[in-house]
Each structure stands twice: as structure tokens, then as C-alpha cells.
PDB file of C-alpha atoms in Angstrom:
ATOM      1  CA  MET V   1       3.770  11.146   9.245  1.00 89.00           C
ATOM      2  CA  LYS V   2       0.947   8.635   8.892  1.00 93.00           C
ATOM      3  CA  HIS V   3       1.796   4.911   8.811  1.00 93.00           C
ATOM      4  CA  VAL V   4      -1.171   2.969   7.424  1.00 95.00           C
ATOM      5  CA  VAL V   5      -1.362  -0.851   7.283  1.00 94.00           C
ATOM      6  CA  THR V   6      -4.117  -2.720   5.429  1.00 95.00           C
ATOM      7  CA  GLY V   7      -5.634  -6.103   6.131  1.00 92.00           C
ATOM      8  CA  VAL V   8      -8.052  -8.545   4.530  1.00 93.00           C
ATOM      9  CA  GLY V   9     -10.856  -9.808   6.785  1.00 92.00           C
ATOM     10  CA  GLU V  10     -12.310 -13.310   6.895  1.00 90.00           C
ATOM     11  CA  ASP V  11     -15.054 -11.983   4.607  1.00 92.00           C
ATOM     12  CA  GLY V  12     -12.388 -11.056   2.019  1.00 91.00           C
ATOM     13  CA  LYS V  13     -12.972  -7.309   2.401  1.00 94.00           C
ATOM     14  CA  SER V  14      -9.983  -5.019   2.759  1.00 95.00           C
ATOM     15  CA  PHE V  15      -9.760  -2.642   5.704  1.00 94.00           C
ATOM     16  CA  LEU V  16      -7.332  -0.288   7.430  1.00 95.00           C
ATOM     17  CA  GLU V  17      -5.786  -2.535  10.082  1.00 94.00           C
ATOM     18  CA  SER V  18      -3.897   0.305  11.724  1.00 93.00           C
ATOM     19  CA  VAL V  19      -3.227   4.003  11.319  1.00 95.00           C
ATOM     20  CA  SER V  20      -0.354   5.416  13.369  1.00 91.00           C
ATOM     21  CA  ILE V  21       0.680   9.050  13.431  1.00 90.00           C
ATOM     22  CA  TYR V  22       4.231  10.031  14.252  1.00 86.00           C
ATOM     23  CA  ASP V  23       4.485  13.761  14.766  1.00 80.00           C
ATOM     24  CA  ASP V  24       6.942  14.088  17.636  1.00 72.00           C
ATOM     25  CA  PRO V  25       9.834  16.398  16.847  1.00 67.00           C
ATOM     26  CA  THR V  26      13.120  14.546  16.870  1.00 65.00           C
ATOM     27  CA  THR V  27      16.420  15.895  18.064  1.00 69.00           C
ATOM     28  CA  GLY V  28      18.504  13.048  16.720  1.00 68.00           C
ATOM     29  CA  PRO V  29      18.335   9.912  14.607  1.00 72.00           C
ATOM     30  CA  THR V  30      15.091   8.008  15.036  1.00 75.00           C
ATOM     31  CA  THR V  31      14.096   4.636  13.611  1.00 79.00           C
ATOM     32  CA  ILE V  32      10.478   3.619  13.056  1.00 80.00           C
ATOM     33  CA  SER V  33       9.864   0.072  11.841  1.00 83.00           C
ATOM     34  CA  LEU V  34       7.435   0.263   8.898  1.00 83.00           C
ATOM     35  CA  PHE V  35       7.612  -3.321   7.623  1.00 85.00           C
ATOM     36  CA  GLU V  36       9.590  -6.482   8.368  1.00 85.00           C
ATOM     37  CA  ASN V  37       9.382  -9.910   6.768  1.00 82.00           C
ATOM     38  CA  SER V  38      11.640 -12.953   6.659  1.00 82.00           C
ATOM     39  CA  ALA V  39       9.823 -15.265   4.215  1.00 85.00           C
ATOM     40  CA  VAL V  40       7.696 -15.172   1.080  1.00 88.00           C
ATOM     41  CA  PRO V  41       4.513 -13.387   2.221  1.00 90.00           C
ATOM     42  CA  LEU V  42       1.353 -15.518   2.263  1.00 89.00           C
ATOM     43  CA  LEU V  43      -1.487 -13.220   1.190  1.00 90.00           C
ATOM     44  CA  ALA V  44      -5.242 -13.605   1.701  1.00 86.00           C
ATOM     45  CA  ARG V  45      -7.316 -13.320  -1.490  1.00 82.00           C
ATOM     46  CA  PRO V  46      -9.520 -10.205  -1.370  1.00 87.00           C
ATOM     47  CA  VAL V  47     -13.052 -10.468  -2.768  1.00 88.00           C
ATOM     48  CA  SER V  48     -13.024  -7.090  -4.461  1.00 87.00           C
ATOM     49  CA  GLY V  49     -10.880  -5.419  -7.045  1.00 90.00           C
ATOM     50  CA  ASP V  50      -9.255  -6.796 -10.152  1.00 93.00           C
ATOM     51  CA  LEU V  51      -5.870  -8.489  -9.996  1.00 92.00           C
ATOM     52  CA  LEU V  52      -3.278  -6.061 -11.355  1.00 92.00           C
ATOM     53  CA  GLU V  53      -0.408  -8.226 -12.567  1.00 93.00           C
ATOM     54  CA  ILE V  54       2.553  -5.992 -11.787  1.00 94.00           C
ATOM     55  CA  ALA V  55       3.859  -7.832  -8.714  1.00 94.00           C
ATOM     56  CA  PRO V  56       7.348  -9.341  -8.756  1.00 94.00           C
ATOM     57  CA  GLU V  57       7.816 -13.103  -8.437  1.00 95.00           C
ATOM     58  CA  PRO V  58       7.293 -14.515  -4.912  1.00 94.00           C
ATOM     59  CA  GLY V  59      10.148 -13.538  -2.625  1.00 92.00           C
ATOM     60  CA  THR V  60      11.639 -10.957  -5.003  1.00 94.00           C
ATOM     61  CA  VAL V  61      11.467  -7.177  -4.736  1.00 95.00           C
ATOM     62  CA  THR V  62      10.882  -4.250  -7.084  1.00 96.00           C
ATOM     63  CA  TRP V  63      11.305  -0.553  -6.332  1.00 96.00           C
ATOM     64  CA  ARG V  64       9.343   1.892  -8.499  1.00 96.00           C
ATOM     65  CA  ILE V  65       8.112   5.456  -8.711  1.00 97.00           C
ATOM     66  CA  PHE V  66       4.481   5.875  -9.723  1.00 96.00           C
ATOM     67  CA  ALA V  67       3.567   9.364 -10.973  1.00 97.00           C
ATOM     68  CA  PHE V  68      -0.120  10.263 -10.958  1.00 96.00           C
ATOM     69  CA  HIS V  69      -1.177  13.336 -12.922  1.00 96.00           C
ATOM     70  CA  PRO V  70      -3.839  15.663 -11.471  1.00 97.00           C
ATOM     71  CA  GLY V  71      -7.328  14.164 -11.538  1.00 96.00           C
ATOM     72  CA  ARG V  72      -5.998  10.595 -11.835  1.00 95.00           C
ATOM     73  CA  ALA V  73      -7.685   7.662 -10.106  1.00 95.00           C
ATOM     74  CA  THR V  74      -6.759   3.985 -10.287  1.00 95.00           C
ATOM     75  CA  PRO V  75      -9.436   1.329 -10.546  1.00 95.00           C
ATOM     76  CA  PHE V  76     -10.003  -0.715  -7.395  1.00 96.00           C
ATOM     77  CA  HIS V  77      -7.405  -3.504  -7.586  1.00 96.00           C
ATOM     78  CA  HIS V  78      -5.062  -5.817  -5.684  1.00 95.00           C
ATOM     79  CA  THR V  79      -1.637  -7.286  -6.405  1.00 94.00           C
ATOM     80  CA  ASP V  80       0.076 -10.509  -5.361  1.00 94.00           C
ATOM     81  CA  SER V  81       2.542  -8.544  -3.265  1.00 95.00           C
ATOM     82  CA  ILE V  82       3.076  -6.512  -0.164  1.00 95.00           C
ATOM     83  CA  ASP V  83       3.475  -2.920  -1.332  1.00 97.00           C
ATOM     84  CA  ILE V  84       5.261  -0.362   0.827  1.00 97.00           C
ATOM     85  CA  SER V  85       4.284   3.027  -0.617  1.00 97.00           C
ATOM     86  CA  THR V  86       5.633   6.423   0.448  1.00 97.00           C
ATOM     87  CA  VAL V  87       4.023   9.615  -0.802  1.00 98.00           C
ATOM     88  CA  VAL V  88       6.983  11.596  -2.185  1.00 97.00           C
ATOM     89  CA  ASP V  89       5.044  14.714  -3.124  1.00 97.00           C
ATOM     90  CA  GLY V  90       1.477  15.860  -3.644  1.00 98.00           C
ATOM     91  CA  THR V  91      -1.643  14.475  -1.991  1.00 98.00           C
ATOM     92  CA  VAL V  92      -3.681  11.334  -2.609  1.00 98.00           C
ATOM     93  CA  GLU V  93      -6.774   9.626  -1.243  1.00 98.00           C
ATOM     94  CA  PHE V  94      -6.123   5.941  -0.471  1.00 98.00           C
ATOM     95  CA  ALA V  95      -9.219   3.708  -0.304  1.00 98.00           C
ATOM     96  CA  VAL V  96      -9.964   0.123   0.744  1.00 97.00           C
ATOM     97  CA  ASP V  97     -13.360  -1.641   0.824  1.00 95.00           C
ATOM     98  CA  THR V  98     -14.428  -0.140   4.131  1.00 93.00           C
ATOM     99  CA  GLU V  99     -12.928   3.364   4.233  1.00 96.00           C
ATOM    100  CA  SER V 100     -10.461   5.866   2.822  1.00 97.00           C
ATOM    101  CA  ILE V 101      -7.739   8.122   4.193  1.00 98.00           C
ATOM    102  CA  ALA V 102      -6.095  11.309   2.906  1.00 98.00           C
ATOM    103  CA  LEU V 103      -2.310  11.096   2.534  1.00 98.00           C
ATOM    104  CA  GLU V 104       0.390  13.684   1.918  1.00 97.00           C
ATOM    105  CA  ALA V 105       4.155  13.783   1.392  1.00 96.00           C
ATOM    106  CA  GLY V 106       5.968  11.593   3.912  1.00 95.00           C
ATOM    107  CA  ASP V 107       3.021   9.295   4.671  1.00 97.00           C
ATOM    108  CA  VAL V 108       3.536   5.527   4.274  1.00 97.00           C
ATOM    109  CA  VAL V 109       1.057   2.755   3.413  1.00 98.00           C
ATOM    110  CA  VAL V 110       1.751  -0.991   3.698  1.00 97.00           C
ATOM    111  CA  VAL V 111      -0.723  -2.862   1.460  1.00 96.00           C
ATOM    112  CA  ASN V 112      -0.824  -6.559   2.360  1.00 92.00           C
ATOM    113  CA  GLY V 113      -2.312  -7.775  -0.926  1.00 93.00           C
ATOM    114  CA  ALA V 114      -5.593  -6.016  -0.059  1.00 95.00           C
ATOM    115  CA  GLY V 115      -7.994  -4.444  -2.535  1.00 96.00           C
ATOM    116  CA  HIS V 116      -7.376  -0.709  -2.818  1.00 97.00           C
ATOM    117  CA  SER V 117      -7.380   2.364  -5.031  1.00 97.00           C
ATOM    118  CA  TRP V 118      -5.608   5.728  -5.307  1.00 97.00           C
ATOM    119  CA  ASN V 119      -7.269   9.024  -6.265  1.00 98.00           C
ATOM    120  CA  THR V 120      -5.488  12.368  -6.581  1.00 97.00           C
ATOM    121  CA  GLU V 121      -6.977  15.730  -7.468  1.00 97.00           C
ATOM    122  CA  LEU V 122      -3.678  17.662  -7.529  1.00 96.00           C
ATOM    123  CA  GLY V 123      -1.265  14.908  -8.587  1.00 97.00           C
ATOM    124  CA  CYS V 124       1.332  12.987  -6.603  1.00 98.00           C
ATOM    125  CA  ARG V 125       4.297  10.660  -6.799  1.00 98.00           C
ATOM    126  CA  LEU V 126       4.616   7.419  -4.845  1.00 98.00           C
ATOM    127  CA  LEU V 127       7.824   5.519  -4.151  1.00 97.00           C
ATOM    128  CA  VAL V 128       6.723   1.873  -4.010  1.00 97.00           C
ATOM    129  CA  GLY V 129       8.649  -1.190  -2.890  1.00 97.00           C
ATOM    130  CA  MET V 130       6.853  -4.426  -3.825  1.00 96.00           C
ATOM    131  CA  VAL V 131       7.629  -7.793  -2.200  1.00 96.00           C
ATOM    132  CA  GLY V 132       6.218 -10.662  -4.274  1.00 95.00           C
ATOM    133  CA  GLY V 133       3.919 -12.970  -2.307  1.00 94.00           C
ATOM    134  CA  SER V 134       1.773 -16.065  -2.807  1.00 91.00           C
ATOM    135  CA  ARG V 135      -1.901 -16.751  -2.261  1.00 81.00           C
ATOM    136  CA  PRO V 136      -3.084 -19.825  -0.302  1.00 73.00           C
ATOM    137  CA  SER V 137      -4.118 -21.652  -3.513  1.00 68.00           C
ATOM    138  CA  GLU V 138      -0.547 -21.275  -4.819  1.00 49.00           C
ATOM    139  CA  VAL V 139       1.287 -22.879  -1.905  1.00 43.00           C
TER     140      VAL V 139
END
């Protein structure tokens, strides 16, 4: 399983802050912390990508399934939220300003309000939890 976390640099460009791979076989219950937060997230404003206004209100949460048909690509965008996305099935290429990474079923991406896009040749489904955040100009 890949665990990818994005960031937004001082220049406003989005990047992959970390990529962890967990592939050890487990013989019992295992817990891996993917995301924790105790307040309304304060998000940096990325310089690229259009604002996609699907984020919940600050401090609230939505849980959705996004189904992408084969050959589907999203425009480069960002949301006013932290998105925790798990690839349920299929494969997808996840891109930020500086790079991209191939994902498959079981992989998780935490998007911290960064500019990003999704592109799938074969189709995929994502299970996405969104935590509404605020930008510095809104606080």
C-alpha cells in the first residue's frame, strides 16, 4: 500500500511531501495512521489549478465515492479541504505540479488543499473523505 501526502510550497506549487510504502505481511491487526486533525485545517493557497467548489464547510466532513470511467482525466484543480482518497479498484495516475505517481487499489492519498489531477486509462473508483478547511485570507 502506498500512502501519499501532498504539500504546497512557499512558491505555491504543489508537491508530494511524502510517499510511504507499507508492504510487510501482517499476522494480526495492524494500525497505520493516515491522517489526524483536531481543528479546522488551515490550507495554503496553491498557485495552480482551478478551485473546484465541492468541499464541505470548514470543520465538517463528507464521504463520497468518485467513479472514473476508462480514459477519464480531471482538470488540474484544488479544493478548500483536506481530501483522504483511497483507490477502491482500478488504477489511476495522481499528479501535482512537480510530479505524478501511479496508484492502484488500496493506495491512499492525503491532499492538503494542493493543486492536483487524476487520470485513469482503465477506470477506477475512489473513496474520498473531505474535511472542510479555510485559507489564510478567510481566517
